Amino acid sequence: APGHAATIYRPGRRPPRLAARTHDPKRGVSQGDVYQSMAYGRLYDCPNVVLLYPHHGGLPPAPVFERYSIAQPGAPESLIVATLDVAGLRRKCQAALRDLVARMTSLSFEKRR
């Protein structure tokens, strides 16, 4: 259905880590993960795709939320790279996830206007 997302889990694979910007301009985001998320976005008619990484101590304290246009600047399709702190209390993690979803939802509505 349009606008829905798919979750991809790869058992047996080491969880990816988003790198601090100073070490790697791509921040550890693999090209394969970007292409795969874009393919799923096209397949499921979902213009916003998200690569979500666990937040860790090597990053600034605030969660990462970066939006990139896909194909060209200002394009309707976007890739969002974000982090979520999953190491803390459950209710704190749930609140952070709600904030992340609200932020992504607001981006979707902004694009439709």
PDB file of C-alpha atoms in Angstrom:
ATOM      1  CA  ALA A   1       0.000   0.000   0.000  1.00  0.00           C
ATOM      2  CA  PRO A   2       1.259   3.515  -0.722  1.00  0.00           C
ATOM      3  CA  GLY A   3       3.164   5.147   2.100  1.00  0.00           C
ATOM      4  CA  HIS A   4       3.826   1.970   4.079  1.00  0.00           C
ATOM      5  CA  ALA A   5       7.310   0.871   5.026  1.00  0.00           C
ATOM      6  CA  ALA A   6       9.058  -2.474   5.128  1.00  0.00           C
ATOM      7  CA  THR A   7      11.370  -3.514   7.929  1.00  0.00           C
ATOM      8  CA  ILE A   8      14.442  -5.449   6.945  1.00  0.00           C
ATOM      9  CA  TYR A   9      16.236  -7.581   9.504  1.00  0.00           C
ATOM     10  CA  ARG A  10      19.324  -9.540   8.621  1.00  0.00           C
ATOM     11  CA  PRO A  11      19.968 -12.314  11.154  1.00  0.00           C
ATOM     12  CA  GLY A  12      23.574 -13.195  11.813  1.00  0.00           C
ATOM     13  CA  ARG A  13      24.877  -9.845  10.657  1.00  0.00           C
ATOM     14  CA  ARG A  14      26.659  -7.409  12.954  1.00  0.00           C
ATOM     15  CA  PRO A  15      24.418  -4.389  13.617  1.00  0.00           C
ATOM     16  CA  PRO A  16      25.571  -1.375  11.584  1.00  0.00           C
ATOM     17  CA  ARG A  17      26.907   1.700  13.372  1.00  0.00           C
ATOM     18  CA  LEU A  18      26.533   5.219  12.117  1.00  0.00           C
ATOM     19  CA  ALA A  19      29.962   6.881  12.170  1.00  0.00           C
ATOM     20  CA  ALA A  20      30.689  10.403  13.361  1.00  0.00           C
ATOM     21  CA  ARG A  21      30.969  12.753  10.386  1.00  0.00           C
ATOM     22  CA  THR A  22      34.656  13.486  11.042  1.00  0.00           C
ATOM     23  CA  HIS A  23      35.720   9.893  10.333  1.00  0.00           C
ATOM     24  CA  ASP A  24      33.766   9.056   7.199  1.00  0.00           C
ATOM     25  CA  PRO A  25      31.776  11.399   4.915  1.00  0.00           C
ATOM     26  CA  LYS A  26      29.293   8.564   4.295  1.00  0.00           C
ATOM     27  CA  ARG A  27      29.097   7.961   8.067  1.00  0.00           C
ATOM     28  CA  GLY A  28      29.345   4.209   7.609  1.00  0.00           C
ATOM     29  CA  VAL A  29      26.135   4.027   5.563  1.00  0.00           C
ATOM     30  CA  SER A  30      26.671   1.309   2.976  1.00  0.00           C
ATOM     31  CA  GLN A  31      25.811   1.954  -0.636  1.00  0.00           C
ATOM     32  CA  GLY A  32      24.023  -1.409  -0.732  1.00  0.00           C
ATOM     33  CA  ASP A  33      21.722  -0.407   2.136  1.00  0.00           C
ATOM     34  CA  VAL A  34      20.899   2.878   0.380  1.00  0.00           C
ATOM     35  CA  TYR A  35      20.086   1.119  -2.909  1.00  0.00           C
ATOM     36  CA  GLN A  36      18.049  -1.563  -1.161  1.00  0.00           C
ATOM     37  CA  SER A  37      15.988   0.978   0.784  1.00  0.00           C
ATOM     38  CA  MET A  38      15.393   3.002  -2.402  1.00  0.00           C
ATOM     39  CA  ALA A  39      14.270  -0.173  -4.210  1.00  0.00           C
ATOM     40  CA  TYR A  40      11.806  -0.986  -1.422  1.00  0.00           C
ATOM     41  CA  GLY A  41      10.560   2.600  -1.520  1.00  0.00           C
ATOM     42  CA  ARG A  42       9.813   2.263  -5.244  1.00  0.00           C
ATOM     43  CA  LEU A  43       8.300  -1.210  -4.868  1.00  0.00           C
ATOM     44  CA  TYR A  44       5.946  -0.133  -2.067  1.00  0.00           C
ATOM     45  CA  ASP A  45       5.283   3.383  -3.438  1.00  0.00           C
ATOM     46  CA  CYS A  46       6.824   4.956  -0.348  1.00  0.00           C
ATOM     47  CA  PRO A  47       8.629   8.236  -1.181  1.00  0.00           C
ATOM     48  CA  ASN A  48      10.378   8.515   2.213  1.00  0.00           C
ATOM     49  CA  VAL A  49      12.709   5.709   3.191  1.00  0.00           C
ATOM     50  CA  VAL A  50      14.575   5.530   6.477  1.00  0.00           C
ATOM     51  CA  LEU A  51      17.846   3.924   7.484  1.00  0.00           C
ATOM     52  CA  LEU A  52      17.604   3.698  11.269  1.00  0.00           C
ATOM     53  CA  TYR A  53      20.732   3.025  13.311  1.00  0.00           C
ATOM     54  CA  PRO A  54      21.240   2.541  17.044  1.00  0.00           C
ATOM     55  CA  HIS A  55      22.558   5.703  18.692  1.00  0.00           C
ATOM     56  CA  HIS A  56      25.912   5.273  20.462  1.00  0.00           C
ATOM     57  CA  GLY A  57      28.439   7.218  22.512  1.00  0.00           C
ATOM     58  CA  GLY A  58      30.631   8.047  19.507  1.00  0.00           C
ATOM     59  CA  LEU A  59      27.939  10.393  18.163  1.00  0.00           C
ATOM     60  CA  PRO A  60      26.822  13.793  19.479  1.00  0.00           C
ATOM     61  CA  PRO A  61      24.242  13.461  22.301  1.00  0.00           C
ATOM     62  CA  ALA A  62      21.238  14.496  20.175  1.00  0.00           C
ATOM     63  CA  PRO A  63      19.726  11.843  17.896  1.00  0.00           C
ATOM     64  CA  VAL A  64      20.777  12.056  14.246  1.00  0.00           C
ATOM     65  CA  PHE A  65      18.047  12.977  11.750  1.00  0.00           C
ATOM     66  CA  GLU A  66      19.298  13.890   8.292  1.00  0.00           C
ATOM     67  CA  ARG A  67      17.197  14.081   5.144  1.00  0.00           C
ATOM     68  CA  TYR A  68      18.693  13.617   1.688  1.00  0.00           C
ATOM     69  CA  SER A  69      16.886  14.147  -1.595  1.00  0.00           C
ATOM     70  CA  ILE A  70      17.043  11.127  -3.880  1.00  0.00           C
ATOM     71  CA  ALA A  71      18.041  11.653  -7.522  1.00  0.00           C
ATOM     72  CA  GLN A  72      18.082  15.476  -7.443  1.00  0.00           C
ATOM     73  CA  PRO A  73      17.810  18.373  -4.961  1.00  0.00           C
ATOM     74  CA  GLY A  74      14.203  19.004  -3.954  1.00  0.00           C
ATOM     75  CA  ALA A  75      13.012  15.653  -5.344  1.00  0.00           C
ATOM     76  CA  PRO A  76       9.830  14.212  -3.821  1.00  0.00           C
ATOM     77  CA  GLU A  77      11.697  11.059  -2.786  1.00  0.00           C
ATOM     78  CA  SER A  78      13.981  11.264   0.226  1.00  0.00           C
ATOM     79  CA  LEU A  79      16.297   9.124   2.284  1.00  0.00           C
ATOM     80  CA  ILE A  80      16.320   9.794   6.001  1.00  0.00           C
ATOM     81  CA  VAL A  81      19.274   8.641   8.087  1.00  0.00           C
ATOM     82  CA  ALA A  82      18.377   8.593  11.768  1.00  0.00           C
ATOM     83  CA  THR A  83      19.507   7.147  15.072  1.00  0.00           C
ATOM     84  CA  LEU A  84      17.534   5.872  18.044  1.00  0.00           C
ATOM     85  CA  ASP A  85      18.879   5.265  21.540  1.00  0.00           C
ATOM     86  CA  VAL A  86      17.781   1.732  22.350  1.00  0.00           C
ATOM     87  CA  ALA A  87      20.051   1.266  25.387  1.00  0.00           C
ATOM     88  CA  GLY A  88      18.035   3.279  27.899  1.00  0.00           C
ATOM     89  CA  LEU A  89      14.755   2.769  29.680  1.00  0.00           C
ATOM     90  CA  ARG A  90      11.934   1.291  27.635  1.00  0.00           C
ATOM     91  CA  ARG A  91       9.618   4.297  28.073  1.00  0.00           C
ATOM     92  CA  LYS A  92      12.424   6.662  27.022  1.00  0.00           C
ATOM     93  CA  CYS A  93      13.049   4.582  23.902  1.00  0.00           C
ATOM     94  CA  GLN A  94       9.318   4.494  23.130  1.00  0.00           C
ATOM     95  CA  ALA A  95       9.073   8.281  23.506  1.00  0.00           C
ATOM     96  CA  ALA A  96      12.088   8.775  21.208  1.00  0.00           C
ATOM     97  CA  LEU A  97      10.510   6.444  18.638  1.00  0.00           C
ATOM     98  CA  ARG A  98       7.219   8.397  18.798  1.00  0.00           C
ATOM     99  CA  ASP A  99       9.175  11.641  18.245  1.00  0.00           C
ATOM    100  CA  LEU A 100      10.985  10.111  15.278  1.00  0.00           C
ATOM    101  CA  VAL A 101       7.740   8.904  13.693  1.00  0.00           C
ATOM    102  CA  ALA A 102       6.124  12.322  14.241  1.00  0.00           C
ATOM    103  CA  ARG A 103       9.087  14.014  12.577  1.00  0.00           C
ATOM    104  CA  MET A 104       8.923  11.685   9.567  1.00  0.00           C
ATOM    105  CA  THR A 105       5.145  12.114   9.324  1.00  0.00           C
ATOM    106  CA  SER A 106       5.481  15.890   9.303  1.00  0.00           C
ATOM    107  CA  LEU A 107       7.951  15.619   6.411  1.00  0.00           C
ATOM    108  CA  SER A 108       5.421  13.574   4.430  1.00  0.00           C
ATOM    109  CA  PHE A 109       2.691  16.168   4.963  1.00  0.00           C
ATOM    110  CA  GLU A 110       5.026  19.059   4.069  1.00  0.00           C
ATOM    111  CA  LYS A 111       5.800  17.427   0.716  1.00  0.00           C
ATOM    112  CA  ARG A 112       2.109  16.961  -0.156  1.00  0.00           C
ATOM    113  CA  ARG A 113       1.296  20.660   0.183  1.00  0.00           C
TER     114      ARG A 113
END
